[in-house]
Every structure is written in C-alpha cells, then in structure tokens.
C-alpha cells in the first residue's frame, strides 16, 4: 500500500458538529405551523459524516483521481471496446426536455422521447441490416438472452420442441454460453481452426435437428473476420437452426458490413461499447436486439409503434415472448446513441471501422518482433499476443500488464481468450492519436527489453499505483476484503 495515495474514508474525516451547508434553521413547525406526528420524527440523529463543504469536494475529487478511465489515459482493453465517448452526447441527456421525463407520463406528453426511441431503432436496423430492433434489454448479455428467447419463441411456434442445443465457438465471449443456459438451452462448443476462425467441419458434425442456433461473433474474439460466413449461414439454415450475431463490439463493422446481409437472423449491439455510452463503470448500458423479417412479432414487450397519423404509442404484442425490462429500457443511453449517430452521420460512422482496424494493425506490426503473434495479421479492430516471444526469464503476461500501469496505461485484456496460455488482447479503438499509439508501443518495447535484461524489475511491478504488488498467492488464498482489516495492516 502506497501511504501517500491512501485517502481516508469520508467518515474518518468527520468532526462532531461540523456542517457543510449554511441554511436557515427553520423547523417544520415554524415553517408550516403544523406538527409532525411523533411516529414520524427521528429519535436519534442520522449517522452522516459531519464535514465542511471543501472537505467533501476534495475528498471526492481526490478519490476520483485514484480511478482509471478513458478520460485519464489509454485503455487498450481487447474484446470490450473502451473508446472515447464525446461529452456533447452527455449534455444532450441533461437537457430540460429529457432529464426529468418519467416513464409513467401519459404517452401524449412523451411523443419526443418515443420519437428518439423509434428513430434509434430504425438507425440500428439500417446499420445492422435487420428488419426491426428493440431497445429494451439493459446489457449485452441481456440482449443475448432476449435474442435467444426470440429464437425459442419462433421454434416453439413452428412446433419444433426438440431443438434444445445452442452451438457456441470456443473463442466466444463468456456471456454467450451463460445467456444460452439462462434461456434454457444446452450448450455445445464448436472448435476453432489454428487461424482462430470457426472450424466448419466441426460445426457441420454438430448440426442436426436438435440444434436451435449458432452464436457467432464477427470479427471474432481474436480479431479475425470469419470469411466462411455465407457457407456457415447456409449450413445452419439447412439444418433448420437460426444464426445469432454477437454484435457487442460493432466498431469494425459500422457502415462497412451488415450482419443481416451475412445471413444472421438475430443480433444484439452494445450501445455502451460502440455508441457513446462509457463502458466498464457498471452501467447503465443497453443491449438492443435486432431481428430479420418474420421474427418481429416475438420481440419483447412493450414496443413503440407508429400510428398512421404519425403519432407514437406503446403497445403489447400477443406473440411476444414476454418482457425483459420495466418500461422501455435505459432511455439516457438511447439519447446518447442517437446523438452520436446523427452527429457523426453515415460519412463519419464509416470511418470508425477502418481507423480502429488501422490502429490495431499499427500496434500489431510494431510489436510482433518482441511479442508472440500466434495468429498472423492483418487483424480487424483487435488482436491477441501470446505473451513475450522471449519467455526465458519467466516474465509472464501478468507481469507485462502490471508493468504497463507504471507508465500510465491501463492493461490490455489478459488470459482471454483461453485459446492461448499467455493471451494479451489489445484493442486501441479509433479514438487514439498517433502519438499515443507510439508512446504505448515504446513502453511495450521497453518492458520487453526489461524482461530480458532486468526481469525482476518487471516481475515486481507496479510500483506507482495506490495498491502496488500484492503477494498473488496470499491475495488469492487469504484476501483482505474489509476496510478495517486493511487499516490494521
Ligand atoms: C462485452 C461483450 C458482451 C457482454 O456485454 P455486457 O454488456 O457486458 O453484458 C458480449 N459479447 C462480447 C463479444 C462482448 O465484448
């Protein structure tokens, strides 16, 4: 623990009798001439910290500086797009016509909000090449669950009760099998080829009349474009199953390729990765789900519908599989997404993919002499190294990741995907400029040099973070999980 960076809790800063607000001390009785019933009055004072205003401001400002985010430094976390989200879109959500809306307001008073909802559905349908979208789900995994429930409803409607399996490639994001299980399916894993793409022979051997769907990510989790999609789509459809697209990270695709045209039947998008909601802070997010024509009626309730006179209503369809959200979902996220799409326009949206891809390939090529590249490039928006090429000094991916923290960079995704032992998965996104990429490359090269010449330095990192290098075994076997334990260390 670095004592200089240790900041006390706000409760420890409390001094009896100190107060941060100066307001006239009227009692309820003085102000209203009425008395509160005894049963409603407080017996003992609230146990709040007693601090002056400046202490509160400094406490939270300093605490926030111990946090790492895209606004403080480069965050090349693969698989979970951590890109810059323009602040103007936050300002849109705070506007007087939007922030105070309540979901229980009569529909006639929220026509503008419903228009935002409907316009975003249409924009996403255009981007995804799908017939219809729902914005209701709250996250990517929630979208997967919703999409799979749509598939289930469709298959049951066709009378196909025997389709109980969902096929998931071994490189898939962990939420894929988890969501399939939540939706009541049995999960069957599909192997990858050495180049990281789906093994089509293995897939064919697993396709039969017990399969409901194949879930795919493209570009996949190792950053490779699945070139055999037309063939895969044909095989899946001939077997009577549906094709699900995990579009959590749509950066490399925007305006360039559309899942609907590749033959996907159902997809989800993470607005909190690609469409201007910060991701990684625990929410709120949104995982809209799109479907091809014919599947719309199974989408979750409620739906926003347009009446012939142009007004909007909220409807409940009879064939829907049910509800996944109270109301219509996380509205603030929709406002940011639509603002992002409209401010960029199709012209600039189409630059996102090529720039994200260029940035990833720039780093890949600048580091592949020092880091092991198991799947040769070019990659799409992200790629995976299998640790250092020179592993003779015992420096691991974990050591490299921790070392990066001392240079002010967030670590890439590590030990995922599980296809390699020392996975180091890098996604720079389209937001970063050349100087930042060059600085990251220089630091990664420095760490590789240190790993060869001064391995103990790398193995002891990080040295500058609020919590430095805990003993990993003790941290796992005997973790300190309460604040008081930490204080008494
Ligand atoms: C992030 C991600 C998910 C899950 O999204 P959540 O919003 O975290 O539930 C699913 N698939 C892929 C490929 C992802 O990157």
Short mmCIF file of N, CA and C and ligand atoms in Angstrom, two decimals, residues 79-80 139-141 144 173 175-176 217 246 248-249 268 270 272-273, ligand 1:
data_model
loop_
_atom_site.label_atom_id
_atom_site.label_comp_id
_atom_site.label_asym_id
_atom_site.label_seq_id
_atom_site.Cartn_x
_atom_site.Cartn_y
_atom_site.Cartn_z
N UNK A 79 -11.66 -6.91 -26.62
CA UNK A 79 -12.98 -7.54 -26.52
C UNK A 79 -14.03 -6.64 -25.88
N UNK A 80 -13.65 -5.60 -25.20
CA UNK A 80 -14.66 -4.80 -24.51
C UNK A 80 -14.50 -3.31 -24.81
N UNK A 139 -28.26 -4.73 -21.26
CA UNK A 139 -26.82 -5.02 -21.38
C UNK A 139 -26.62 -5.99 -22.54
N UNK A 140 -25.36 -6.26 -22.85
CA UNK A 140 -25.05 -7.20 -23.92
C UNK A 140 -25.57 -8.59 -23.59
N UNK A 141 -25.26 -9.06 -22.40
CA UNK A 141 -25.70 -10.40 -22.01
C UNK A 141 -27.24 -10.46 -21.99
N UNK A 144 -28.37 -10.87 -25.47
CA UNK A 144 -28.21 -12.27 -25.92
C UNK A 144 -29.37 -13.11 -25.42
N UNK A 173 -17.16 -14.92 -26.28
CA UNK A 173 -17.26 -14.21 -25.00
C UNK A 173 -18.03 -15.10 -24.02
N UNK A 175 -20.22 -14.58 -21.95
CA UNK A 175 -21.66 -14.37 -21.78
C UNK A 175 -22.48 -15.23 -22.74
N UNK A 176 -21.89 -15.65 -23.89
CA UNK A 176 -22.67 -16.44 -24.87
C UNK A 176 -23.21 -17.73 -24.27
N UNK A 217 -19.51 -14.37 -33.37
CA UNK A 217 -19.00 -13.01 -33.25
C UNK A 217 -18.14 -12.78 -34.48
N UNK A 246 -23.36 -11.93 -32.24
CA UNK A 246 -22.96 -11.16 -31.06
C UNK A 246 -22.27 -9.89 -31.55
N UNK A 248 -21.68 -7.13 -29.86
CA UNK A 248 -21.33 -6.26 -28.72
C UNK A 248 -20.36 -5.16 -29.15
N UNK A 249 -19.38 -5.56 -29.98
CA UNK A 249 -18.39 -4.59 -30.44
C UNK A 249 -18.59 -4.36 -31.93
N UNK A 268 -27.43 -8.68 -31.36
CA UNK A 268 -27.52 -7.60 -30.37
C UNK A 268 -26.33 -6.67 -30.57
N UNK A 270 -24.05 -3.63 -28.30
CA UNK A 270 -23.85 -2.95 -27.01
C UNK A 270 -23.74 -1.45 -27.26
N UNK A 272 -23.27 0.59 -25.05
CA UNK A 272 -22.22 1.02 -24.12
C UNK A 272 -20.85 0.48 -24.54
N UNK A 273 -20.65 0.20 -25.80
CA UNK A 273 -19.30 -0.05 -26.28
C UNK A 273 -19.06 0.79 -27.54
C1 LIG B 1 -18.97 -7.09 -23.72
C2 LIG B 1 -19.36 -8.24 -24.52
C3 LIG B 1 -20.53 -8.96 -24.21
C4 LIG B 1 -21.37 -8.70 -22.97
O1 LIG B 1 -21.86 -7.41 -22.82
P1 LIG B 1 -22.32 -6.90 -21.37
O2 LIG B 1 -22.97 -5.60 -21.59
O3 LIG B 1 -21.07 -6.80 -20.55
O4 LIG B 1 -23.27 -7.91 -20.79
C5 LIG B 1 -20.89 -10.00 -25.06
N1 LIG B 1 -20.13 -10.34 -26.12
C6 LIG B 1 -18.98 -9.68 -26.43
C7 LIG B 1 -18.20 -10.10 -27.64
C8 LIG B 1 -18.55 -8.62 -25.65
O5 LIG B 1 -17.41 -7.99 -25.94
#
